[in-house]
Short mmCIF file of C-alpha atoms in Angstrom, two decimals:
data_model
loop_
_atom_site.label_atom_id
_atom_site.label_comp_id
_atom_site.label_asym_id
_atom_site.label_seq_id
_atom_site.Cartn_x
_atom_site.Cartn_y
_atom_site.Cartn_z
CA UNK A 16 -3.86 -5.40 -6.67
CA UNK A 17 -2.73 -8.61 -8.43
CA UNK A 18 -3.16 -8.52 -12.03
CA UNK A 19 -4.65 -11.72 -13.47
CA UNK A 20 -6.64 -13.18 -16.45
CA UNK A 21 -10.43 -13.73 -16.59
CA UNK A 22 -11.65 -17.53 -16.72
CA UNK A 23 -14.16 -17.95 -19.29
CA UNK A 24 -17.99 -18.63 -17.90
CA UNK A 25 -18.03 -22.32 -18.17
CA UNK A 26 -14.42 -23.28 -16.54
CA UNK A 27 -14.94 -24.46 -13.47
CA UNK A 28 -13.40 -22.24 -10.38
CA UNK A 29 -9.56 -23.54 -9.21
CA UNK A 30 -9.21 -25.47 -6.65
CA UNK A 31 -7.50 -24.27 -3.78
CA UNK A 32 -4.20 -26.20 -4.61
CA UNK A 33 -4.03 -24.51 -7.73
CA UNK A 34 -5.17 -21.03 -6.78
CA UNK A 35 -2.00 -21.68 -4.50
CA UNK A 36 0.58 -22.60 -6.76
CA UNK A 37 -0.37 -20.11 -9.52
CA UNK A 38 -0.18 -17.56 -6.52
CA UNK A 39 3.40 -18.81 -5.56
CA UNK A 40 3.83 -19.04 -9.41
CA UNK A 41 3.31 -15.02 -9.55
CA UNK A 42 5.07 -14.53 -6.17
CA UNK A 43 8.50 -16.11 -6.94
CA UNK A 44 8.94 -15.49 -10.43
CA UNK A 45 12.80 -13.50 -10.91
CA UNK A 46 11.15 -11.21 -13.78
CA UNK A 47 8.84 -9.42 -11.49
CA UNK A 48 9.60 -6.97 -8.86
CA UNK A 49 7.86 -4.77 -6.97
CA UNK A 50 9.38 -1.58 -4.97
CA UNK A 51 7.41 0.25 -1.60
CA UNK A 52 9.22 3.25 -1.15
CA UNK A 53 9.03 5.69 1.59
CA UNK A 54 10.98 8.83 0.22
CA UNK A 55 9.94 10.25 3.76
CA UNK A 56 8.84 8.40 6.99
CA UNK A 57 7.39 11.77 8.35
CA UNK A 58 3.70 12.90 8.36
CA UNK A 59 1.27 16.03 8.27
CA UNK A 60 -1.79 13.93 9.93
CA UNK A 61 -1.30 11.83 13.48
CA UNK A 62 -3.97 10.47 13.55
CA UNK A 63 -5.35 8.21 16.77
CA UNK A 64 -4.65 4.41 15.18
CA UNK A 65 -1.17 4.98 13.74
CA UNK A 66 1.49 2.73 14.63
CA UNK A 67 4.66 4.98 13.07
CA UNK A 68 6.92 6.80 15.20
CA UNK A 69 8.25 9.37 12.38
CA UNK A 70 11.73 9.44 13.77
CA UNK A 71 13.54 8.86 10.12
CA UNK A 72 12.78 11.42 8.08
CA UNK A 73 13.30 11.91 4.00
CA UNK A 74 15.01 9.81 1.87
CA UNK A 75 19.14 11.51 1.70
CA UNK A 76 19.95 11.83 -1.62
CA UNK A 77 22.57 8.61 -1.52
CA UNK A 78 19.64 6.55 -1.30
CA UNK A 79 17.88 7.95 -3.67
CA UNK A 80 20.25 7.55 -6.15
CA UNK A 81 20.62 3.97 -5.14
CA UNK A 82 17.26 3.18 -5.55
CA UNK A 83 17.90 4.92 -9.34
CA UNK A 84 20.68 2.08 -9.08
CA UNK A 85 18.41 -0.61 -8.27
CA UNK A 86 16.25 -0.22 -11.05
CA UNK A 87 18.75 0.27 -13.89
CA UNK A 88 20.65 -2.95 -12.76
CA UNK A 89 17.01 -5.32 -13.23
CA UNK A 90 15.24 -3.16 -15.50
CA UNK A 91 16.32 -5.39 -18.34
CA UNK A 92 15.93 -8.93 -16.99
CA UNK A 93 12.56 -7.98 -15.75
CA UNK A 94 9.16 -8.38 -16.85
CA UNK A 95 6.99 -6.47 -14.78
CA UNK A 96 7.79 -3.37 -12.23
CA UNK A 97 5.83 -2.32 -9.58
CA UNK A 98 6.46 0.55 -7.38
CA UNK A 99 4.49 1.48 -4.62
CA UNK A 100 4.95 4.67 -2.27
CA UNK A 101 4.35 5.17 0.97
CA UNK A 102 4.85 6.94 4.36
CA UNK A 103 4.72 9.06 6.40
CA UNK A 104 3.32 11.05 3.77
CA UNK A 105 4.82 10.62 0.56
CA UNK A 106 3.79 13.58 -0.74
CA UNK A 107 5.62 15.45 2.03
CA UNK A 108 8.73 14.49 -0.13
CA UNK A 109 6.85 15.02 -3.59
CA UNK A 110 9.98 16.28 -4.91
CA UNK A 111 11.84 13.14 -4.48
CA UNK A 112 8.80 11.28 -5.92
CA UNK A 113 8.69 13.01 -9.21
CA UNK A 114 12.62 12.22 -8.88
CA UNK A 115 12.64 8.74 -8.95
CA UNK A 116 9.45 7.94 -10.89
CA UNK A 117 11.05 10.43 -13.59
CA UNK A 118 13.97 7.77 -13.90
CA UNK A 119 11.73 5.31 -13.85
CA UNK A 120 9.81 5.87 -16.50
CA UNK A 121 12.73 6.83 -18.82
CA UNK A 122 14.29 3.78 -18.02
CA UNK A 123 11.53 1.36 -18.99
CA UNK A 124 10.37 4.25 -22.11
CA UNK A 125 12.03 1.77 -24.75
CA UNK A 126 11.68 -1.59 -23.24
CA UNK A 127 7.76 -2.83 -24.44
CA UNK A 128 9.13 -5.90 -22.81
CA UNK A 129 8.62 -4.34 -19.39
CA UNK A 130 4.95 -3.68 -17.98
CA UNK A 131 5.41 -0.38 -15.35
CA UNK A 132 3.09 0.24 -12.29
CA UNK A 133 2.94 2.46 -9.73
CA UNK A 134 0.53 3.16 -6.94
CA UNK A 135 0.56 5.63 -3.84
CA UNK A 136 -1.45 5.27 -0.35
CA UNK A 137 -1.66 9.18 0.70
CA UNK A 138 -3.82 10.97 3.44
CA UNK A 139 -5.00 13.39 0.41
CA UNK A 140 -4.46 16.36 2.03
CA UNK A 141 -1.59 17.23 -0.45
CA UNK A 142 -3.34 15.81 -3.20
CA UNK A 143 -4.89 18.43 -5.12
CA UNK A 144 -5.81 18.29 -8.88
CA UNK A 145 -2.33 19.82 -10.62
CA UNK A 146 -0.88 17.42 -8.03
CA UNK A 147 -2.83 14.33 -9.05
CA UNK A 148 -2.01 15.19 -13.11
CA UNK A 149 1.52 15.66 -12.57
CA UNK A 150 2.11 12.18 -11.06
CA UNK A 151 -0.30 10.05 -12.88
CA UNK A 152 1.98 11.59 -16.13
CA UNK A 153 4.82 9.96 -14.29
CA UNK A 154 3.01 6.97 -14.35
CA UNK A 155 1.68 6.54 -10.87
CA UNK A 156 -2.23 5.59 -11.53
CA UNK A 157 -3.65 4.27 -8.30
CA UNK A 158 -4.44 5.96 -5.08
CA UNK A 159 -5.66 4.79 -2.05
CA UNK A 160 -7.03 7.80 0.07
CA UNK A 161 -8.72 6.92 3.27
CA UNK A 162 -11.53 8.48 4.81
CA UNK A 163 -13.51 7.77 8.57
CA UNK A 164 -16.23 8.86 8.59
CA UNK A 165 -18.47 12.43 7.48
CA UNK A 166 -16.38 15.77 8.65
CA UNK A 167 -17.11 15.88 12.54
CA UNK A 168 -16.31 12.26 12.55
CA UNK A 169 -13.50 11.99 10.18
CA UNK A 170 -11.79 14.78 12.04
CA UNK A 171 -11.54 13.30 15.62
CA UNK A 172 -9.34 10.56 14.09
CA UNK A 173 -7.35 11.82 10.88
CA UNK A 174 -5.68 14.69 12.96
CA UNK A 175 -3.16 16.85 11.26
CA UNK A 176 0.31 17.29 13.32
CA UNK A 177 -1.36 20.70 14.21
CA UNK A 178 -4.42 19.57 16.03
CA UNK A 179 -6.68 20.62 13.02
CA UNK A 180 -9.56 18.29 11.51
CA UNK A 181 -8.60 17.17 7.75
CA UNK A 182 -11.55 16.24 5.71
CA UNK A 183 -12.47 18.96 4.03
CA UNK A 184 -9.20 19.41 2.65
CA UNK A 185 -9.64 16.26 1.51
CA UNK A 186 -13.13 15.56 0.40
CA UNK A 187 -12.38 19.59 -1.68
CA UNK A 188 -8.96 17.67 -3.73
CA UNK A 189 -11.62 14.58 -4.00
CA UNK A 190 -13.92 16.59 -5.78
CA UNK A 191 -11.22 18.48 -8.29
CA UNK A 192 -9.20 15.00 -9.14
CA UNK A 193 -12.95 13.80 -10.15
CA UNK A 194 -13.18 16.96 -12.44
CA UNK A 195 -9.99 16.05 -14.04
CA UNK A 196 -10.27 13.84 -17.31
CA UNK A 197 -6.62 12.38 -16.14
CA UNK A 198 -7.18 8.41 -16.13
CA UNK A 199 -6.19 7.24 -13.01
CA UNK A 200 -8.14 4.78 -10.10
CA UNK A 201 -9.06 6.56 -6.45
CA UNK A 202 -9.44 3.65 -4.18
CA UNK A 203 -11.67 5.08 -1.15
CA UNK A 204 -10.59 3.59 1.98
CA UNK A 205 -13.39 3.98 4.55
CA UNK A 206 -11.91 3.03 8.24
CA UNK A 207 -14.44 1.04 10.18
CA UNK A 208 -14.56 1.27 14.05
CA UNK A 209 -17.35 1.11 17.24
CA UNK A 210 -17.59 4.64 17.48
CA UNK A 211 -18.06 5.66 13.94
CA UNK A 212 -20.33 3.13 12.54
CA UNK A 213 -23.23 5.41 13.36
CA UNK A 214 -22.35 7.92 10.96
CA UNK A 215 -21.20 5.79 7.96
CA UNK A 216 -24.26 5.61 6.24
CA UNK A 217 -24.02 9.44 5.88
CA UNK A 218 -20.79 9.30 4.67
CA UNK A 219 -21.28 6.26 2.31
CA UNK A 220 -24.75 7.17 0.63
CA UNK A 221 -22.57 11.05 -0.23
CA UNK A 222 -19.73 8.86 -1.89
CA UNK A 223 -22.16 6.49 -3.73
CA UNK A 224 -24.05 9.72 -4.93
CA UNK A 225 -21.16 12.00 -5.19
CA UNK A 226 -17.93 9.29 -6.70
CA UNK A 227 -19.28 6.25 -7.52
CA UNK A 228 -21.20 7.02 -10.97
CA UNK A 229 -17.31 7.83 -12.04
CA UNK A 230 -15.65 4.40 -12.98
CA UNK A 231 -12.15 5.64 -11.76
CA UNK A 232 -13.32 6.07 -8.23
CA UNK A 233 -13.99 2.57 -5.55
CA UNK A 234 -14.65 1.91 -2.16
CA UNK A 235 -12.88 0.14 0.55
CA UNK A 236 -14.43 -1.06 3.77
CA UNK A 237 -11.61 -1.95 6.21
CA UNK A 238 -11.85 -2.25 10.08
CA UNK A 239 -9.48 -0.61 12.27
CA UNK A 240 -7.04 -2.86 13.80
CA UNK A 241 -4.67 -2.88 17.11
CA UNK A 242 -1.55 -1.94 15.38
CA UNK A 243 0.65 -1.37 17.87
CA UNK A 244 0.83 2.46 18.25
CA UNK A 245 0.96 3.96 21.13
CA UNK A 246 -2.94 4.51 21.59
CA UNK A 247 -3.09 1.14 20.74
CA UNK A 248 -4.65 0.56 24.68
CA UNK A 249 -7.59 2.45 24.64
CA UNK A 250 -8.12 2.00 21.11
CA UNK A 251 -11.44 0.12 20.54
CA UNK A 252 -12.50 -2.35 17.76
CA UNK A 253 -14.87 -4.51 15.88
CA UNK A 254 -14.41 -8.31 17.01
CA UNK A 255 -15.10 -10.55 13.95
CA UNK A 256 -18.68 -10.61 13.95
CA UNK A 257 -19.15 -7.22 14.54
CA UNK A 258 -17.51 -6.69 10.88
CA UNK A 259 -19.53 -9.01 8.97
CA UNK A 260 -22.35 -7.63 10.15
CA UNK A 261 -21.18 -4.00 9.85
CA UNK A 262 -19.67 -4.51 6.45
CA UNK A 263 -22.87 -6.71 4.44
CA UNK A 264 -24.90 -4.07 5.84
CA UNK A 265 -22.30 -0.87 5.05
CA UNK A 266 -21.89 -2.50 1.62
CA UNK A 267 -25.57 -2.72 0.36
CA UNK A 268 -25.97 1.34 0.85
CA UNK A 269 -22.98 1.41 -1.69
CA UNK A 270 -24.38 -0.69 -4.50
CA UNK A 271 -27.38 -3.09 -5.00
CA UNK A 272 -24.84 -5.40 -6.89
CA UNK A 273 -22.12 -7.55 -5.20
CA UNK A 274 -20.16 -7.75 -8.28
CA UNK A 275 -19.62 -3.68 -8.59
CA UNK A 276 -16.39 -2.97 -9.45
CA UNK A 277 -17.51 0.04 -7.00
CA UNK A 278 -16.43 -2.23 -4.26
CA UNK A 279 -13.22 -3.31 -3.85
CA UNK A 280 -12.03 -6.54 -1.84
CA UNK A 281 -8.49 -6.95 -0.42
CA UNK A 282 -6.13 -9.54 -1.71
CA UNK A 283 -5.73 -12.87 0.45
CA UNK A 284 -1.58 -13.13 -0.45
CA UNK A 285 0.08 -10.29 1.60
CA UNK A 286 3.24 -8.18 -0.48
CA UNK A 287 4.74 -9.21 2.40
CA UNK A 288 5.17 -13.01 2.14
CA UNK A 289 6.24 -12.68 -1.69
CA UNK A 290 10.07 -12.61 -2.48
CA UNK A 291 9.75 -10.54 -4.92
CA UNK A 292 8.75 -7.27 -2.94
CA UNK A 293 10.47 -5.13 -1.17
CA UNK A 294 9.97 -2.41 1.37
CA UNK A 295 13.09 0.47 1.04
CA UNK A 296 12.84 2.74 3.84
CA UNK A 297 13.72 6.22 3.86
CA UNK A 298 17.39 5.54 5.97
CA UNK A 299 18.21 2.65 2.66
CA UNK A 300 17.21 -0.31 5.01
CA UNK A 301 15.07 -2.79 3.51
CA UNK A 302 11.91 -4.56 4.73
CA UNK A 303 8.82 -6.95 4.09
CA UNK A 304 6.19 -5.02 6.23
CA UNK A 305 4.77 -1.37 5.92
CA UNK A 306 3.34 -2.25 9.64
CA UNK A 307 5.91 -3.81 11.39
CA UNK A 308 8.19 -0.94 10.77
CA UNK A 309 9.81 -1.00 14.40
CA UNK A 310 9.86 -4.78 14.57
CA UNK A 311 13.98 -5.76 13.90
CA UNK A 312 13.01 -8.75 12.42
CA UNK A 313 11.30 -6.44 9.58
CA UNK A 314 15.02 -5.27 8.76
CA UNK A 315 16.34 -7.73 6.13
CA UNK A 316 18.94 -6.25 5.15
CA UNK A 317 19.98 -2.86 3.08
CA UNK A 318 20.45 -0.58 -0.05
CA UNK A 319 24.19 -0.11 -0.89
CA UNK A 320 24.76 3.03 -2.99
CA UNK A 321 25.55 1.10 -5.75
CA UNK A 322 21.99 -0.02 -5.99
CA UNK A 323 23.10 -3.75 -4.45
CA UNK A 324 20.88 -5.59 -1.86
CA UNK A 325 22.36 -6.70 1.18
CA UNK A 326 19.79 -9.11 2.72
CA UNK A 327 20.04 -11.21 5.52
CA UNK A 328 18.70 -14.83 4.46
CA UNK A 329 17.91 -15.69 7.95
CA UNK A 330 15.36 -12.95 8.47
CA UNK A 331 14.39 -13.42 4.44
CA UNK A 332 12.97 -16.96 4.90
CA UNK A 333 10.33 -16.57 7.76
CA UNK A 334 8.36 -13.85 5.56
CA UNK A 335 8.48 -15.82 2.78
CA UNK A 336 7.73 -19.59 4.31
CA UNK A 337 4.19 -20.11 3.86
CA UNK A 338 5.00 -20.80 0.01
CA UNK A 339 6.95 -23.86 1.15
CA UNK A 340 4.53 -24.79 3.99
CA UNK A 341 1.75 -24.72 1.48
CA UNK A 342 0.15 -22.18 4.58
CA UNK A 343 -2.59 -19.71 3.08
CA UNK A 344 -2.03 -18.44 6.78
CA UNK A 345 1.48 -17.82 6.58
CA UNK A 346 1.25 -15.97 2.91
CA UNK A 347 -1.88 -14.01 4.21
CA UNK A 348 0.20 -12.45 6.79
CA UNK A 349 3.24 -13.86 7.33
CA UNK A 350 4.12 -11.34 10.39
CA UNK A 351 1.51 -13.45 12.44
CA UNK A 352 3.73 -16.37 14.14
CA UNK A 353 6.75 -15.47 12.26
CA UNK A 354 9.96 -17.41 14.10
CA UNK A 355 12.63 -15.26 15.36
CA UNK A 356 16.25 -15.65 15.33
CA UNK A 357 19.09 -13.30 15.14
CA UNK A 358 22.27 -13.90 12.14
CA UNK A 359 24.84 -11.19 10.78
CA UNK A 360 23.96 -10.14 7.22
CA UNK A 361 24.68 -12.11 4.09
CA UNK A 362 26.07 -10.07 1.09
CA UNK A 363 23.83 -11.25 -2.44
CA UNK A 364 25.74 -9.99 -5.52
CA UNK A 365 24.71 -10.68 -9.20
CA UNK A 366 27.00 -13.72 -9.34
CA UNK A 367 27.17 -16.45 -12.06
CA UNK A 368 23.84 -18.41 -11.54
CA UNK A 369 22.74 -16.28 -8.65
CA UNK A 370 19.47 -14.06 -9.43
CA UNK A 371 19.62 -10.76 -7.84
CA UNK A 372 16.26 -10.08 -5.45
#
């Protein structure tokens, strides 16, 4: 989520040119950064929609230390810090979490200068209550957790590796973390496809009566897509109107008020097309794209161990050119129509007049 600052009731709403350029404002600034790390690229769940291929698995210790690298050398020219983590499971490498968010937060402990985030997308099943305490204290204060569907539903998709359902592994740490006083945000993520829209009104009327009364807890409606996985074939999904429908009507059993802050609506700019976020895979290459993961043109370049970026301004530019394009398009998802071309890797130092990424 994009932080921002509330308009006061009589300003008139920005006009699309300048809801652009303070976007691109936020996106290129050289005093924000934002991390998605995948300490492991390997996952408990295989579920029927994902696109990964879990053939890297957790983050060696080299990188991990250059990652500790990374941060030290733009801690103090920086603003804001964001770090998301992701998989796989994260939480399959929970140790190496703890690891780096412990520097983290040391690092930024005396700088008031420097605002720290720090987020996690997890399938829950690892995320029980002691779990939940011990890595909000380490700063990380969002979750997304995603859900599709009641039990006999959910558990057709969200498989585990072993062939076993999930949800009421889930739905059980769901119901501890809400016990907790610990003040983080639980962003619901309720997956949206033909063949389970039948039984979300079941599921969505228990989280509205069971979550919703708790302000730390939201809901996220979000359509399956063709991701490219290798079920990707026989995978079937909503076509645009079937979501509209499917989502004013799936959002009305969730709240009688549009403006809920129960309900939570997805950014337009994608991390991807800002320069100023980075993907760092579990192997120390770096990316734009938690989807495209197999795509080369997703490999910009690398983590040395000194905490260095290598990055390869040829494959840089076509993720970030809808800022110059002036393309909402292009900085919604800049993977869609991205240009292609192949060039060695450039080496970016911390030169005189040369901002590290």
């Amino acid at each position: 989520m994009t932080p921002g600052t509330s308009a006061k009731a009589s300003a008139p709403a920005p006009s699309a040119d300048e809801a652009f350029r303070s976007e691109m404002l936020a996106s290129l600034t050289s005093d924000s950064l934002h991390l998605i790390l995948l300490p492991t690229e390997q996952c408990n769940f295989r579920c029927v929609y994902c696109y990964e291929d879990f053939q890297i698995g957790r983050m060696a210790d080299v990188t991990v230390q250059a990652v500790k690298h990374l941060v030290d050398r733009r801690v103090g020219e920086l603003r804001a810090l964001g770090v998301s983590w992701f998989g796989g499971e994260p939480l399959l490498a929970r140790s190496i979490v703890e690891d780096i968010s412990s520097h983290i937060t040391a690092a930024v402990a005396n700088r008031d200068s420097v605002t720290y985030t720090a987020d996690m997308t997890t399938n829950g099943y690892l995320l029980d209550a002691a779990t939940f305490a011990r890595l909000t204290s380490l700063g990380i204060r969002s979750y997304q957790v995603s859900l599709d569907g009641p039990q006999t539903v959910h558990d057709r998709t969200r498989i585990r590796a072993n062939g076993h359902g999930s949800f009421a592994r889930i739905w059980e740490n769901l119901l501890a973390i809400q016990r907790t006083r610990t003040d983080a945000q639980v962003l619901l993520r309720v997956h949206l496809t033909p063949a389970n829209l039948h039984a979300m009104p079941e599921l969505l009327r228990n989280i509205r009566g069971t979550f919703l009364s708790d302000k730390r807890f939201s809901v996220l409606l979000r359509p399956v897509e063709h991701m490219g996985g290798p079920n990707d074939a026989h995978l079937d999904v909503l076509d645009q109107r079937q979501r509209d429908i499917a989502i004013t009507e799936l959002r009305s059993l969730l709240t009688e008020d549009e403006a809920s802050p129960s309900l939570f609506d997805a950014p337009d700019v994608c991390y991807a097309s800002r320069p100023n976020s980075l993907l760092i895979r579990a192997d120390g290459r770096v990316g734009k794209c938690t989807v495209a993961l197999n795509d080369p043109a997703n490999t910009i370049g690398a983590l040395s161990p000194d905490g260095s970026l290598r990055i390869d301004q040829a494959r840089f530019s076509p993720w970030v050119r809808g800022w110059q394009a002036t393309d909402w398009n292009a900085v919604g998802c800049p993977y869609a129509g991205m240009p292609r071309r192949e060039v060695p890797l450039l080496s970016i130092g911390r030169g005189p007049g040369r901002p590290a990424l």
